[in-house]
Each structure stands twice: as C-alpha cells, then as structure tokens.
Coordinates of C-alpha atoms and ligand atoms in Angstrom, one line a residue:
M1 CA -0.1 0.1 -0.1
R2 CA 1.5 3.5 -0.8
W3 CA -0.4 5.3 1.4
Q4 CA 0.8 4.9 5.2
T5 CA -1.7 3.9 7.9
I6 CA -2.8 6.7 10.4
A7 CA -2.1 5.4 13.5
K8 CA -4.2 6.8 16.2
E9 CA -1.4 7.6 18.9
A10 CA -3.1 9.1 21.6
P11 CA -7.0 8.0 21.4
P12 CA -8.8 10.7 23.2
A13 CA -9.1 9.9 27.0
G14 CA -12.5 8.5 28.9
P15 CA -15.3 6.7 27.8
R16 CA -14.2 7.3 24.1
V17 CA -11.7 4.5 24.1
W18 CA -13.2 1.0 23.0
D19 CA -11.8 -1.9 21.4
Y20 CA -13.2 -2.6 18.2
A21 CA -13.2 -6.7 18.3
E22 CA -14.4 -6.6 21.8
V23 CA -17.4 -4.2 21.6
R24 CA -18.5 -6.0 18.4
D25 CA -18.4 -9.4 20.0
A26 CA -20.2 -8.1 22.7
F27 CA -22.7 -5.8 21.0
S28 CA -26.5 -6.9 20.5
W29 CA -29.2 -4.7 18.9
E30 CA -31.3 -5.3 22.1
Q31 CA -28.8 -3.8 24.6
A32 CA -28.5 -1.0 22.1
R33 CA -32.3 -0.4 22.5
A34 CA -32.1 -0.1 25.9
G35 CA -29.9 3.1 25.6
L36 CA -33.1 4.7 24.4
D37 CA -36.2 5.5 26.8
G38 CA -39.2 4.1 24.7
L39 CA -42.6 6.0 25.0
P40 CA -43.8 6.2 28.9
D41 CA -46.2 3.3 30.0
G42 CA -44.6 1.1 27.3
R43 CA -46.5 2.9 24.4
G44 CA -43.9 1.9 21.9
L45 CA -41.1 3.4 20.3
N46 CA -41.3 6.9 18.7
I47 CA -38.2 8.6 17.1
A48 CA -39.4 12.2 18.0
H49 CA -39.5 11.2 21.4
E50 CA -35.9 9.7 21.8
A51 CA -34.7 13.0 19.9
V52 CA -36.6 15.6 21.5
D53 CA -39.0 14.8 24.4
R54 CA -36.6 12.6 26.7
H55 CA -33.9 15.6 26.8
A56 CA -36.7 18.2 27.2
A57 CA -38.3 16.4 30.1
G58 CA -34.7 16.2 32.0
P59 CA -31.3 18.5 32.5
K60 CA -30.9 19.2 28.9
A61 CA -34.1 21.2 28.8
D62 CA -32.4 24.3 28.2
A63 CA -29.3 23.1 26.1
V64 CA -29.3 24.4 22.6
A65 CA -30.8 21.6 20.3
L66 CA -30.7 23.5 17.1
R67 CA -28.3 26.5 16.4
C68 CA -29.5 28.1 13.0
V69 CA -26.6 30.1 11.0
D70 CA -28.0 32.6 8.2
G71 CA -26.8 35.9 7.1
A72 CA -28.7 37.6 9.7
G73 CA -27.1 35.7 12.8
V74 CA -27.6 32.7 14.8
T75 CA -30.8 31.8 16.2
D76 CA -30.7 29.0 19.1
I77 CA -33.6 26.8 20.0
T78 CA -33.2 24.6 22.9
Y79 CA -34.7 21.2 23.7
G80 CA -37.7 22.6 25.6
Q81 CA -38.5 24.8 22.8
L82 CA -38.1 22.4 20.2
R83 CA -40.5 20.0 22.4
E84 CA -43.3 22.8 22.4
S85 CA -42.9 23.5 18.7
T86 CA -43.0 20.2 17.4
N87 CA -45.8 19.6 19.8
R88 CA -47.7 22.3 18.3
F89 CA -46.9 21.1 14.8
A90 CA -48.2 17.7 15.5
S91 CA -51.4 19.3 17.1
V92 CA -52.1 21.2 13.9
L93 CA -51.6 17.7 11.8
G94 CA -54.1 16.1 14.3
G95 CA -56.5 18.9 13.7
L96 CA -56.0 18.3 10.1
S97 CA -57.1 14.5 10.9
V98 CA -53.9 13.4 8.9
G99 CA -54.2 9.7 9.7
R100 CA -51.3 7.3 10.9
G101 CA -48.9 6.4 8.1
E102 CA -50.1 9.1 5.7
R103 CA -47.2 11.2 4.3
V104 CA -46.2 14.4 5.1
F105 CA -43.6 16.1 2.6
S106 CA -41.6 19.1 3.0
L107 CA -40.1 21.5 0.3
L108 CA -38.3 23.7 2.2
G109 CA -34.8 25.4 2.8
R110 CA -32.8 24.4 5.9
G111 CA -34.5 26.6 8.9
P112 CA -36.2 25.9 12.1
E113 CA -39.4 25.1 10.1
L114 CA -38.0 22.1 8.4
Y115 CA -36.6 20.6 11.8
T116 CA -40.0 21.3 13.5
A117 CA -41.9 19.7 10.4
A118 CA -40.0 16.6 10.3
L119 CA -40.2 15.9 14.4
G120 CA -43.8 17.1 14.6
T121 CA -44.7 14.9 11.5
L122 CA -43.3 11.9 13.3
K123 CA -45.0 12.9 16.7
N124 CA -48.1 12.5 15.2
T125 CA -47.3 9.1 13.8
N126 CA -47.3 10.4 10.5
V127 CA -44.7 9.7 7.7
F128 CA -42.0 12.5 7.0
S129 CA -40.5 12.7 3.5
P130 CA -38.2 15.6 2.7
L131 CA -37.5 17.1 -0.7
F132 CA -34.7 18.9 -1.8
S133 CA -35.8 22.4 -2.0
A134 CA -33.9 23.1 -5.3
F135 CA -35.8 20.3 -7.1
G136 CA -37.9 21.4 -10.2
P137 CA -41.8 20.7 -10.6
D138 CA -41.2 17.4 -12.2
P139 CA -39.0 15.5 -9.6
V140 CA -41.1 17.2 -7.0
G141 CA -44.5 15.9 -8.5
E142 CA -43.3 12.5 -9.3
R143 CA -42.2 12.1 -5.7
L144 CA -45.4 13.4 -4.3
R145 CA -47.3 11.1 -6.4
L146 CA -44.8 8.1 -5.8
G147 CA -45.5 8.9 -2.1
N148 CA -49.3 9.4 -2.2
G149 CA -48.2 13.1 -0.4
R150 CA -51.2 14.2 1.8
V151 CA -49.8 17.2 3.3
L152 CA -47.0 19.4 1.9
V153 CA -45.1 22.1 4.2
T154 CA -43.3 24.6 1.9
T155 CA -43.3 28.1 1.3
P156 CA -45.6 30.3 -0.9
E157 CA -42.9 31.4 -3.4
L158 CA -41.8 27.7 -3.6
Y159 CA -45.3 26.2 -4.2
T160 CA -45.9 28.9 -6.7
R161 CA -42.6 28.0 -8.4
K162 CA -42.7 24.3 -8.3
V163 CA -46.1 22.8 -7.1
A164 CA -48.7 25.3 -8.8
P165 CA -47.2 24.2 -12.5
I166 CA -48.2 20.2 -11.4
R167 CA -51.0 20.8 -8.8
E168 CA -53.7 19.2 -11.0
S169 CA -51.6 15.9 -11.1
L170 CA -51.5 15.6 -7.3
P171 CA -55.2 14.6 -6.5
E172 CA -54.2 13.4 -3.2
L173 CA -52.4 16.1 -1.8
R174 CA -55.1 18.0 0.6
H175 CA -53.1 20.5 2.8
V176 CA -50.5 22.7 2.0
L177 CA -48.7 24.3 5.0
L178 CA -47.2 27.5 4.3
V179 CA -44.0 29.2 5.9
G180 CA -44.5 32.6 5.2
T181 CA -47.2 35.0 4.3
V182 CA -49.3 34.3 1.4
G183 CA -49.5 37.2 -1.1
E184 CA -53.0 38.8 -1.8
G185 CA -54.5 37.4 -4.9
T186 CA -52.6 34.1 -4.3
R187 CA -54.9 31.1 -4.2
I188 CA -53.3 28.0 -3.0
P189 CA -55.9 25.1 -2.8
G190 CA -55.7 23.8 0.8
G191 CA -53.2 26.3 1.8
I192 CA -53.0 27.1 5.6
E193 CA -50.3 29.7 6.8
L194 CA -48.1 27.8 9.2
D195 CA -47.5 30.6 11.8
S196 CA -51.0 31.2 12.8
A197 CA -51.8 27.8 12.5
L198 CA -49.1 26.9 15.1
A199 CA -49.8 29.9 17.4
E200 CA -53.3 28.5 18.0
A201 CA -52.1 25.1 18.2
D202 CA -52.1 23.1 21.5
P203 CA -48.6 23.0 23.0
G204 CA -49.0 20.0 25.3
F205 CA -49.2 17.3 22.5
E206 CA -49.0 13.4 23.8
I207 CA -47.4 11.1 21.1
P208 CA -49.9 8.1 20.5
P209 CA -48.6 4.7 21.1
T210 CA -46.2 4.0 18.1
D211 CA -45.5 0.7 17.1
P212 CA -41.4 0.3 16.5
E213 CA -42.3 -1.2 12.8
D214 CA -44.8 2.1 12.1
M215 CA -43.4 3.5 8.9
A216 CA -41.6 6.9 10.1
L217 CA -39.5 8.2 6.9
L218 CA -39.8 7.7 3.1
H219 CA -36.6 8.6 1.3
F220 CA -36.3 8.7 -2.3
T221 CA -32.6 7.2 -3.5
S222 CA -30.7 10.0 -5.3
G223 CA -31.0 7.9 -8.5
T224 CA -27.6 8.1 -9.8
T225 CA -28.4 5.0 -12.1
G226 CA -31.8 5.2 -12.5
K227 CA -35.4 6.2 -11.8
P228 CA -36.2 7.2 -7.8
K229 CA -37.5 4.7 -5.6
G230 CA -39.2 5.4 -2.1
A231 CA -37.2 3.3 0.5
V232 CA -39.5 2.8 3.7
H233 CA -37.9 3.3 7.1
V234 CA -39.4 2.5 10.6
H235 CA -39.3 4.2 13.8
E236 CA -36.6 1.2 15.1
A237 CA -34.5 2.7 12.8
V238 CA -33.7 5.2 15.7
V239 CA -31.8 2.4 17.5
A240 CA -29.2 2.2 14.7
H241 CA -29.0 6.2 14.7
H242 CA -28.4 6.4 18.3
A243 CA -25.8 3.3 18.1
T244 CA -23.9 4.6 15.3
A245 CA -23.8 8.0 16.4
S246 CA -21.7 7.1 19.2
F247 CA -19.5 4.4 17.3
A248 CA -19.1 6.0 13.8
L249 CA -19.4 9.8 14.7
D250 CA -18.2 9.8 18.3
L251 CA -20.8 12.1 19.5
H252 CA -21.3 12.9 23.0
D253 CA -24.0 15.3 24.5
D254 CA -21.4 18.3 24.9
D255 CA -20.6 18.1 21.1
V256 CA -21.3 21.0 18.7
F257 CA -22.2 18.9 15.6
W258 CA -22.5 19.9 11.9
C259 CA -23.9 17.7 9.2
T260 CA -23.3 19.5 5.9
A261 CA -26.1 17.4 4.2
D262 CA -29.5 18.7 3.6
P263 CA -32.3 16.6 4.9
G264 CA -33.6 16.0 1.7
W265 CA -31.3 13.4 1.5
V266 CA -31.0 10.3 3.7
T267 CA -27.8 11.9 5.5
G268 CA -29.4 14.9 6.3
T269 CA -32.1 13.3 8.3
S270 CA -30.5 10.5 10.0
Y271 CA -27.4 12.5 10.7
G272 CA -28.7 16.1 10.2
I273 CA -31.6 15.7 12.3
I274 CA -32.1 12.2 14.6
A275 CA -29.0 10.8 15.6
P276 CA -27.4 13.9 17.1
L277 CA -30.4 14.8 18.6
T278 CA -30.8 11.2 20.4
R279 CA -27.3 12.0 21.7
G280 CA -28.4 15.5 23.0
T281 CA -25.8 17.4 21.0
T282 CA -26.1 20.8 19.8
L283 CA -26.8 20.6 16.1
V284 CA -25.7 23.4 13.8
V285 CA -27.9 24.3 10.9
D286 CA -26.3 26.3 8.0
T287 CA -29.1 27.8 6.0
G288 CA -26.6 28.7 3.0
E289 CA -25.0 26.5 0.1
F290 CA -21.4 25.6 0.1
D291 CA -18.7 28.4 0.2
A292 CA -15.4 27.4 1.3
R293 CA -14.7 30.8 3.2
R294 CA -18.1 30.9 5.2
W295 CA -17.8 27.0 5.9
Y296 CA -14.4 27.5 7.5
R297 CA -16.2 30.5 9.9
I298 CA -19.0 28.3 10.7
L299 CA -16.5 25.7 11.9
Q300 CA -14.4 28.3 13.7
E301 CA -17.1 30.5 15.1
Q302 CA -19.6 27.8 16.0
R303 CA -17.0 25.9 17.6
V304 CA -18.1 22.8 15.8
S305 CA -16.3 19.7 17.6
V306 CA -17.7 16.9 15.3
W307 CA -18.4 17.4 11.6
Y308 CA -19.7 15.1 9.4
T309 CA -19.6 16.0 5.5
A310 CA -18.9 14.6 1.9
P311 CA -16.0 13.8 -0.4
T312 CA -16.7 16.4 -3.0
A313 CA -16.9 19.2 -0.1
V314 CA -13.8 18.4 0.9
R315 CA -12.4 18.1 -2.6
M316 CA -13.6 21.4 -3.1
L317 CA -11.9 22.6 0.2
M318 CA -8.8 21.4 -1.0
R319 CA -9.2 22.7 -4.3
R320 CA -9.1 26.4 -2.4
G321 CA -5.9 25.7 -1.2
A322 CA -4.4 25.3 2.4
D323 CA -4.2 28.8 3.4
L324 CA -7.8 29.3 3.5
A325 CA -8.0 26.7 6.2
R326 CA -4.8 28.0 8.0
D327 CA -6.6 31.6 8.4
H328 CA -8.9 29.8 10.7
D329 CA -9.0 28.6 14.3
L330 CA -10.3 24.9 13.8
S331 CA -9.1 24.2 17.6
A332 CA -12.7 23.0 18.5
L333 CA -12.8 20.4 15.8
R334 CA -11.8 16.8 17.1
F335 CA -13.5 14.5 14.7
I336 CA -14.2 14.6 11.1
A337 CA -15.9 12.3 9.1
S338 CA -17.1 12.1 5.4
V339 CA -19.9 9.7 3.5
G340 CA -21.7 9.4 0.3
E341 CA -19.0 8.7 -2.3
P342 CA -15.2 7.3 -2.4
L343 CA -13.0 9.2 -0.1
N344 CA -9.7 9.3 -2.1
P345 CA -6.7 8.5 0.2
E346 CA -5.2 12.1 -0.7
A347 CA -8.2 13.6 1.3
V348 CA -7.8 11.5 4.3
V349 CA -4.0 12.8 4.4
W350 CA -4.9 16.5 3.3
G351 CA -7.3 16.2 6.3
Q352 CA -4.3 15.2 8.8
E353 CA -2.1 17.9 7.0
V354 CA -4.1 20.7 6.8
L355 CA -7.0 20.8 9.4
G356 CA -4.8 18.5 12.0
L357 CA -7.0 15.4 11.6
P358 CA -7.6 13.0 9.5
I359 CA -11.1 12.4 7.9
H360 CA -13.0 9.2 8.9
D361 CA -14.6 7.5 6.1
N362 CA -17.9 5.6 6.2
W363 CA -20.2 3.8 4.0
W364 CA -24.0 3.2 4.1
Q365 CA -26.9 3.7 1.6
T366 CA -30.6 5.4 1.6
E367 CA -31.5 1.5 2.3
T368 CA -29.7 1.0 5.0
G369 CA -30.7 3.9 6.8
A370 CA -27.6 4.4 9.1
I371 CA -23.7 3.6 8.9
M372 CA -22.6 0.3 8.3
I373 CA -19.0 0.5 7.7
S374 CA -17.1 3.0 9.1
N375 CA -13.6 4.1 10.5
Y376 CA -13.5 4.7 14.1
A377 CA -12.1 7.4 16.5
T378 CA -10.2 4.8 18.3
M379 CA -8.8 2.6 15.1
D380 CA -6.2 3.2 12.8
I381 CA -7.0 4.5 9.3
R382 CA -6.1 2.9 6.2
P383 CA -6.4 5.8 4.1
G384 CA -8.7 4.8 0.9
S385 CA -10.7 2.1 3.1
M386 CA -14.2 2.6 4.2
G387 CA -13.4 1.0 7.4
R388 CA -14.8 -2.1 9.1
P389 CA -18.5 -2.9 9.8
V390 CA -20.3 -1.3 12.8
P391 CA -20.9 -3.6 16.0
G392 CA -24.2 -5.5 15.0
V393 CA -23.6 -5.4 11.3
V394 CA -22.6 -8.5 9.6
A395 CA -21.1 -7.7 6.1
G396 CA -19.7 -9.9 3.3
L397 CA -18.7 -10.1 -0.2
L398 CA -20.3 -12.1 -2.7
E399 CA -18.9 -13.7 -5.7
R400 CA -20.8 -12.2 -8.6
G401 CA -22.2 -13.8 -11.5
K402 CA -22.3 -17.2 -10.1
D403 CA -24.6 -18.5 -7.2
G404 CA -23.5 -15.7 -4.9
R405 CA -20.7 -17.6 -3.0
A406 CA -19.5 -15.6 0.0
L407 CA -16.1 -14.7 -0.3
V408 CA -16.0 -13.1 2.9
T409 CA -18.4 -13.3 5.8
N410 CA -17.9 -10.5 8.5
G411 CA -14.6 -9.4 7.6
R412 CA -13.0 -12.8 7.4
V413 CA -12.1 -14.5 4.2
T414 CA -13.7 -17.8 3.5
E415 CA -11.5 -21.0 3.2
S416 CA -12.2 -20.9 -0.6
S417 CA -10.9 -17.6 -1.4
T418 CA -8.0 -15.0 -0.6
P419 CA -8.1 -11.4 0.9
G420 CA -8.2 -8.9 -1.6
E421 CA -10.7 -10.7 -4.2
M422 CA -13.5 -8.6 -5.5
G423 CA -17.2 -9.4 -4.5
E424 CA -20.3 -7.5 -4.4
L425 CA -20.8 -6.2 -0.7
A426 CA -23.9 -7.5 1.0
L427 CA -25.1 -7.3 4.4
R428 CA -27.0 -9.8 6.5
P429 CA -30.6 -8.4 7.4
G430 CA -31.8 -7.6 10.6
W431 CA -30.2 -4.3 11.6
P432 CA -32.9 -1.9 12.9
S433 CA -32.3 0.7 10.1
M434 CA -32.8 -1.5 7.0
F435 CA -35.3 -0.1 4.9
R436 CA -38.5 -2.3 5.0
G437 CA -39.5 -1.9 1.5
Y438 CA -39.6 0.2 -1.6
L439 CA -43.1 1.9 -1.4
H440 CA -45.3 0.0 -3.9
D441 CA -42.9 -2.0 -5.3
D442 CA -42.4 -5.4 -3.6
V443 CA -40.8 -7.3 -6.5
R444 CA -37.9 -4.8 -6.7
Y445 CA -37.5 -5.1 -2.9
A446 CA -37.4 -9.1 -3.2
K447 CA -34.8 -8.8 -5.8
M448 CA -32.5 -6.9 -3.4
F449 CA -32.0 -10.2 -1.5
A450 CA -30.1 -13.4 -2.2
G451 CA -29.0 -16.3 -0.1
G452 CA -29.8 -14.7 3.4
W453 CA -28.2 -11.2 2.3
Y454 CA -29.1 -7.8 1.3
L455 CA -27.0 -7.0 -1.8
T456 CA -25.8 -3.2 -2.0
G457 CA -25.2 -3.3 -5.5
D458 CA -21.5 -1.9 -4.7
L459 CA -18.4 -3.9 -5.5
A460 CA -15.7 -4.0 -2.8
R461 CA -12.7 -5.9 -1.5
C462 CA -11.6 -6.7 2.0
D463 CA -8.4 -7.2 3.4
A464 CA -6.7 -9.8 5.7
D465 CA -7.4 -7.4 8.5
G466 CA -11.5 -7.0 7.7
Y467 CA -11.3 -3.5 6.3
Y468 CA -13.4 -3.0 3.5
W469 CA -12.1 -1.2 0.2
F470 CA -14.8 0.5 -2.1
V471 CA -14.5 -0.8 -6.1
G472 CA -17.2 1.0 -7.4
R473 CA -21.0 0.8 -8.0
A474 CA -21.4 -2.5 -10.3
D475 CA -23.1 -0.5 -13.0
D476 CA -20.1 1.8 -12.9
I477 CA -17.5 -0.9 -13.4
I478 CA -15.4 -0.9 -16.7
K479 CA -14.2 -4.1 -18.4
S480 CA -11.0 -3.3 -20.6
A481 CA -9.1 -5.8 -22.6
G482 CA -10.1 -8.6 -19.9
H483 CA -9.5 -6.5 -16.8
L484 CA -12.4 -5.1 -14.3
I485 CA -11.4 -1.9 -13.7
G486 CA -13.3 0.3 -10.6
P487 CA -13.5 3.8 -11.4
F488 CA -12.6 5.0 -8.2
E489 CA -9.1 3.6 -8.3
V490 CA -8.2 5.4 -11.4
E491 CA -9.9 8.6 -10.2
S492 CA -8.0 8.4 -6.9
A493 CA -4.6 8.2 -9.0
L494 CA -5.3 11.0 -10.9
M495 CA -6.4 12.9 -7.9
E496 CA -2.9 12.6 -6.8
H497 CA -1.4 14.7 -9.5
P498 CA -1.2 18.5 -8.3
A499 CA -3.0 20.0 -11.2
V500 CA -6.3 17.6 -10.5
A501 CA -9.1 18.7 -8.4
E502 CA -11.4 15.9 -9.2
A503 CA -11.8 13.2 -11.9
G504 CA -14.8 10.9 -13.1
V505 CA -13.9 7.7 -15.1
I506 CA -16.1 5.8 -17.5
G507 CA -15.5 2.8 -20.0
R508 CA -16.0 4.0 -23.5
P509 CA -16.9 1.2 -25.9
D510 CA -14.0 0.1 -27.9
P511 CA -14.2 -2.5 -30.8
V512 CA -10.8 -4.0 -29.7
A513 CA -10.8 -3.6 -26.0
G514 CA -14.3 -4.0 -25.3
E515 CA -14.2 -0.5 -23.1
I516 CA -11.3 1.9 -22.8
V517 CA -10.9 3.8 -20.0
K518 CA -11.6 7.7 -20.2
A519 CA -11.4 10.3 -17.5
F520 CA -13.0 13.6 -17.2
V521 CA -10.5 15.9 -15.3
S522 CA -11.5 19.3 -13.3
L523 CA -8.5 21.2 -12.7
R524 CA -7.3 23.0 -9.6
R525 CA -8.1 26.9 -9.3
E526 CA -4.6 28.1 -10.6
Q527 CA -4.4 25.4 -13.5
T528 CA -5.5 25.9 -17.0
P529 CA -6.0 23.0 -19.6
S530 CA -3.6 22.5 -22.5
E531 CA -2.3 19.7 -24.5
E532 CA 1.1 19.5 -22.7
L533 CA -1.2 18.8 -19.4
R534 CA -3.3 16.4 -20.9
R535 CA -0.2 14.4 -22.1
E536 CA 1.4 14.8 -18.5
L537 CA -1.6 13.3 -16.8
L538 CA -1.7 10.5 -19.4
A539 CA 1.8 9.6 -18.6
F540 CA 1.3 10.0 -14.8
G541 CA -1.8 7.8 -14.9
R542 CA 0.3 5.4 -16.8
R543 CA 3.2 5.4 -14.0
R544 CA 0.6 4.9 -11.4
L545 CA -1.7 2.5 -12.6
G546 CA -0.2 0.5 -15.8
G547 CA -2.5 -1.3 -17.9
V548 CA -5.4 0.0 -16.3
A549 CA -4.5 4.0 -16.9
P550 CA -7.0 5.9 -18.8
K551 CA -6.4 6.1 -22.6
E552 CA -8.1 9.4 -22.9
I553 CA -8.6 12.5 -20.8
A554 CA -10.9 15.1 -21.7
F555 CA -10.9 18.5 -19.4
E556 CA -14.0 19.7 -18.0
A557 CA -14.7 22.9 -15.9
D558 CA -16.9 21.1 -13.6
L559 CA -18.0 17.6 -13.3
P560 CA -21.7 16.9 -13.0
H561 CA -23.0 15.8 -9.6
T562 CA -25.8 14.9 -7.8
R563 CA -27.2 17.5 -5.5
S564 CA -26.2 15.2 -2.8
G565 CA -22.4 15.3 -4.0
K566 CA -22.1 12.1 -6.1
V567 CA -20.3 12.3 -9.5
M568 CA -22.6 11.2 -12.0
R569 CA -20.7 8.8 -14.1
R570 CA -23.7 7.3 -15.9
L571 CA -24.1 11.2 -17.1
L572 CA -20.9 11.3 -18.3
K573 CA -21.2 7.9 -20.1
A574 CA -24.3 9.1 -21.8
R575 CA -23.2 12.5 -23.0
E576 CA -19.7 10.7 -24.3
M577 CA -21.9 8.3 -26.4
G578 CA -24.6 10.5 -27.7
L579 CA -27.5 8.8 -25.5
P580 CA -30.4 10.0 -23.7
E581 CA -29.6 11.6 -20.3
G582 CA -32.2 9.7 -18.4
D583 CA -33.5 10.9 -15.2
V584 CA -31.4 13.9 -14.2
S585 CA -33.9 15.1 -11.4
T586 CA -30.8 15.1 -9.1
L587 CA -28.4 16.7 -11.0
E588 CA -26.8 19.5 -9.0
T589 CA -27.7 22.2 -11.6
A590 CA -31.3 21.0 -12.4
Q591 CA -33.9 23.6 -11.4
Ligands
AMP601 P1 -27.3 6.9 -1.6 O1 -28.1 5.7 -1.5 O2 -27.9 7.8 -2.6 O3 -27.1 7.4 -0.3 O4 -26.1 6.2 -1.9 C1 -25.5 5.2 -1.5 C2 -24.3 4.6 -2.5 O5 -23.1 5.8 -2.4 C3 -23.6 3.3 -2.0 O6 -24.3 2.6 -2.8 C4 -22.4 3.7 -2.6 O7 -22.1 3.4 -3.9 C5 -21.9 5.3 -2.4 N1 -21.2 5.7 -1.1 C6 -21.5 6.0 0.3 N2 -20.9 6.3 1.0 C7 -19.6 5.7 0.2 C8 -18.2 5.6 0.8 N3 -18.0 6.0 1.9 N4 -17.4 5.5 -0.3 C9 -18.1 4.7 -1.7 N5 -18.7 4.8 -1.9 C10 -20.0 5.3 -1.1

C-alpha cells in the first residue's frame, strides 16, 4: 500500500476509548435499544420522543438543540423549545385529521421550520418525506405522486414556482402548510399559513402509541443510476441512529455537531436531525450553500467539534488551498467524518496535514438507513478504506454472476477465497434501520435479497484485517481488455497529480478492448487545460496504474454531480455516447 496507515497514537481519554473487536463481539441490538427510553408506559418507540421529548423532560431542557446560522445571525432553539414547537406542529396535523402512516412532505430550505415539521410529523405518527428544495416541478411531482403525499410543507414562493404548475396531477395532496405570508390574490388550494396555525395549536401534545415497525420516513434514493425509488424506514431505525452516532461519529452530549448534508437526502435526516438529537448534542444548521470561506467561518465561530461532510466538499476545500484553512481557528474540531462517495486517500491525508485531523470515511446507503461500515475514532485509518462494519452489522462479499458464494463474511475471508478478491458488498438483514420496502414495489424489494443477504449493488474488497475497500457501483465497473476496473481507483490516482481537483472515469465502448478507460478531469483553480498537461496526465496515469490507466482524458470545468454530491458517471457516459441523459432530476444544476 502506498499510503501509510494513520495510527491513532493518543486516543482521546475517557469513555471514548473502545476496542473494536471487544465491543463488536459483545454487542447486541437489544442492548443498544436499552440506551433509549421508549414512550412512557410502554407505549412503543417513537423517533421524536427519543430525539426531543426525553431531553426536554430532563436536565437538557435548556440546552441548545438547534443552532441555525444564516446571513442575519444565529438563532438558538433549546430542547424545551423544540418540544413545544414540534408538539404544536403535531397538533396542527392532528387537527387536520392526517391519519397514522399518511405522508407529510416538506419542500423547504434548511431552517427551524424544516426541523419542526420533521419531528412534529413523527410525533403525530405520520410519515415524513423531505424533498430537496432545489428540485424542479417534475421531480417534486414525481415524488409526491409516488409517495401519495397528503400534506406538503413549503413556502408560498416555492409553491408557486414548483408545485402550482403540477398541482392538478396531485389529487391526493389535501393540505399545504405555508411557511411565510401568502400574498394577496394568490390562491393555494388547501393552503394554511403555518405560523398562525401553530400559534393556535395545543402546545401539549401526547405522542400516540407507536409501534417500532410503524413507517416513519420515506426517502427517495438519489437516482445516480435510474428512476427514484421510495425507501421505507420505520421508528425502530432510531436504535441504529443512536448507536452509530456514538460508534461512527463519536458523538457525545457536549459536542457541537455539524452535518453538512441537506435533510432532502438520507444523511441529512438520519445524521442531520435524528442521530445527533438522540445524543443530546447541539446541532448546527447552516441555511446557505457551499462556500469555502463561510464554511471555515462556521467551523471556527460555532466551535464545531464533530463535523460530518462529503468527499466532494472536501475536494472543493482542497481546491481552495491550505492557506484558507490555516487562516481559521479550527481548534474545537476533534473528529471529522465523510460519506456518500469514495474518499480518496489523498483527502484523508490532506485532512491530517491541513485541518490537523484525518477524515474518517464511512459507508452506507439510503436503504441501510444508518452507517454500516466505518472508520472509528479509536481505530487506525488505512487511507482509502471505508473501514470495518459497525458492531451489530454483518457485512460480506459475494462472488458475482455465480450463485452468490460468499468470499468474505464479517470481515473474515472464507476458506475458498483470498484476501483482496473483489465481490459484491452484502449485509445480513436484521439491523434496525434496514429499509422495510420500496413503496409500492415489492418485486424490486425482493430482488435486493439473495441467499440470506441484502445486496448493495456496490463492489468492494476486504483485506486480511477486515478493512473494506470500495471498488465502485457494479453498474460503473469498466471491462477493458479482460480487466475489471473500478473507476474510483483510477480517479484517486489522477487526483494525486497536483493539477487535478476531481476526476470522473467511465468505460467508453471500443471495438478492440470492449471498453477503454476515459477520464474527465477538472483542474485546481490556478491550472489551465492544455495539450501538454493532458499528455502529462496520461503519462502520470500510466506510471501509477499501468494497464488500467486512462487512455483518454478530457478537461471539464466542473463534473456533473448529484445534489447529494456524487459524481454522475452515468451522465458522463451518456453524454460521451450521445445517448439520452435519462433521469437528471437529482443533477446539481437541475432547477
Ligand atoms: P445513496 O443511497 O444515494 O446514499 O447512495 C449510496 C451509495 O453511495 C452507495 O451504494 C455507494 O455506491 C456510495 N457511497 C456511499 N458512501 C460511500 C463511501 N464511503 N465510499 C464509497 N461509496 C460510497
């Protein structure tokens, strides 16, 4: 391995020190469940009670739950205040007779109302489905229809631009709760001004009995490869959110935590709302979009101690250079994690050198509901590896295309295979936050399981010590002259060149080799594309990668990303081949 292991020389003192093997072997989900309260009088398990009410009823009542940062300043909301606002929201839904299991969608920017809506919906045993506010009318309509949206929480302005044009196609949408004032002459069928409804609502809401298996959240997958699917999650998921907040993010109730993902994506709900609140931390909510300088300012001024972000954001910060980071006081930071895409080894080491902390990669999906594989605060990091399964999760690698023979089970290579063999990453069902279905699509759900495993659609390798290494989405794998090439490996190697900010790699059909590796490259700020640089990068690739190096390189000012930060290789390929672009509703520039 060319990258040195980052050894944790001095693990933080106190309860944070834990031994991976020991904890994993002793762990059970029943025990993890005991760390939560459950509804009073054995009335079940409700996410909102665990995230809000149990803290509001105790010594944390006056502690800050949400710290909303926007252009105008900072607004703090305590656990006690959050209990009241979410109670009122639940009362509003109750007053509208929104029934158990019915879907409440949000189409809102990040602000206090979004968090109130999410948690108030759960209190009323309705299902919360957050939509990213930058979606255009088509993706909004498609999701509302697929999810049978009964209630939508949005602003009059967003409604007019994105919902009014498609309202007629949404006969099931009955109520529109509006954040802000509706202008004179604007008619919104079923529209209710939320502020006044909340002011009149009962602040003393009692959460009805909630079965842990009741549907709680509906998340649409980001659709890098196809049409959106609605993954169903239940209240029981909170057991995994709570446990992984501790294992994978090292969260404690004295932390100031910032998850940069929007709640429109699963990360922004599981870890941008639920998990940190169940731990009693202060959650920073930034209402703005990415801006390197502002982000560093937030880390500095809010004294963020645990930061959960995405590889694209890290790469953008790297692109801005180390000086900007060093102009800021980041001394409160003690743990950084990243998810959503492969984290290049270079980025892990950049964190160590420039931010003073390595970046801990972790892996999961919309369907898994919570972090499944992770690098831990007390475990050495092998840069480029996703880490090891969280306690309670059994991960394996299955041979593809055969009968699903296991190459690896739970980090141990089976007798018939060798460490480092590539296989499909699979998980043994049974963890609490596993999705319980794709809404209205049982056939598709059933296809996700085989031989007692949940199939993730990702390819990975496992080394002799049980660290998992991401290779790529099975759909993205390139087959060139008999080699199977994972785009991530090629992208990471190119990113080691000082001129390269980001790379996206695809297989371009070729009559001789089957496919040839083509890389799309965006450059760091101070660099300009040239024929000379292109040749240099091709040679650099050959030196690093040999036979699997890219044969073609094209420069792009920016690569296409999903709004959740993933490079859309599928789109690069479609454009390269002049094919239809397919579903681009999650594309970053789509409005
Ligand atoms: P989504 O369901 O939209 O959150 O996407 C899940 C997919 O993102 C996974 O199946 C992976 O392909 C990718 N992904 C998430 N985390 C990582 C990671 N740490 N390393 C590599 N790929 C990741």
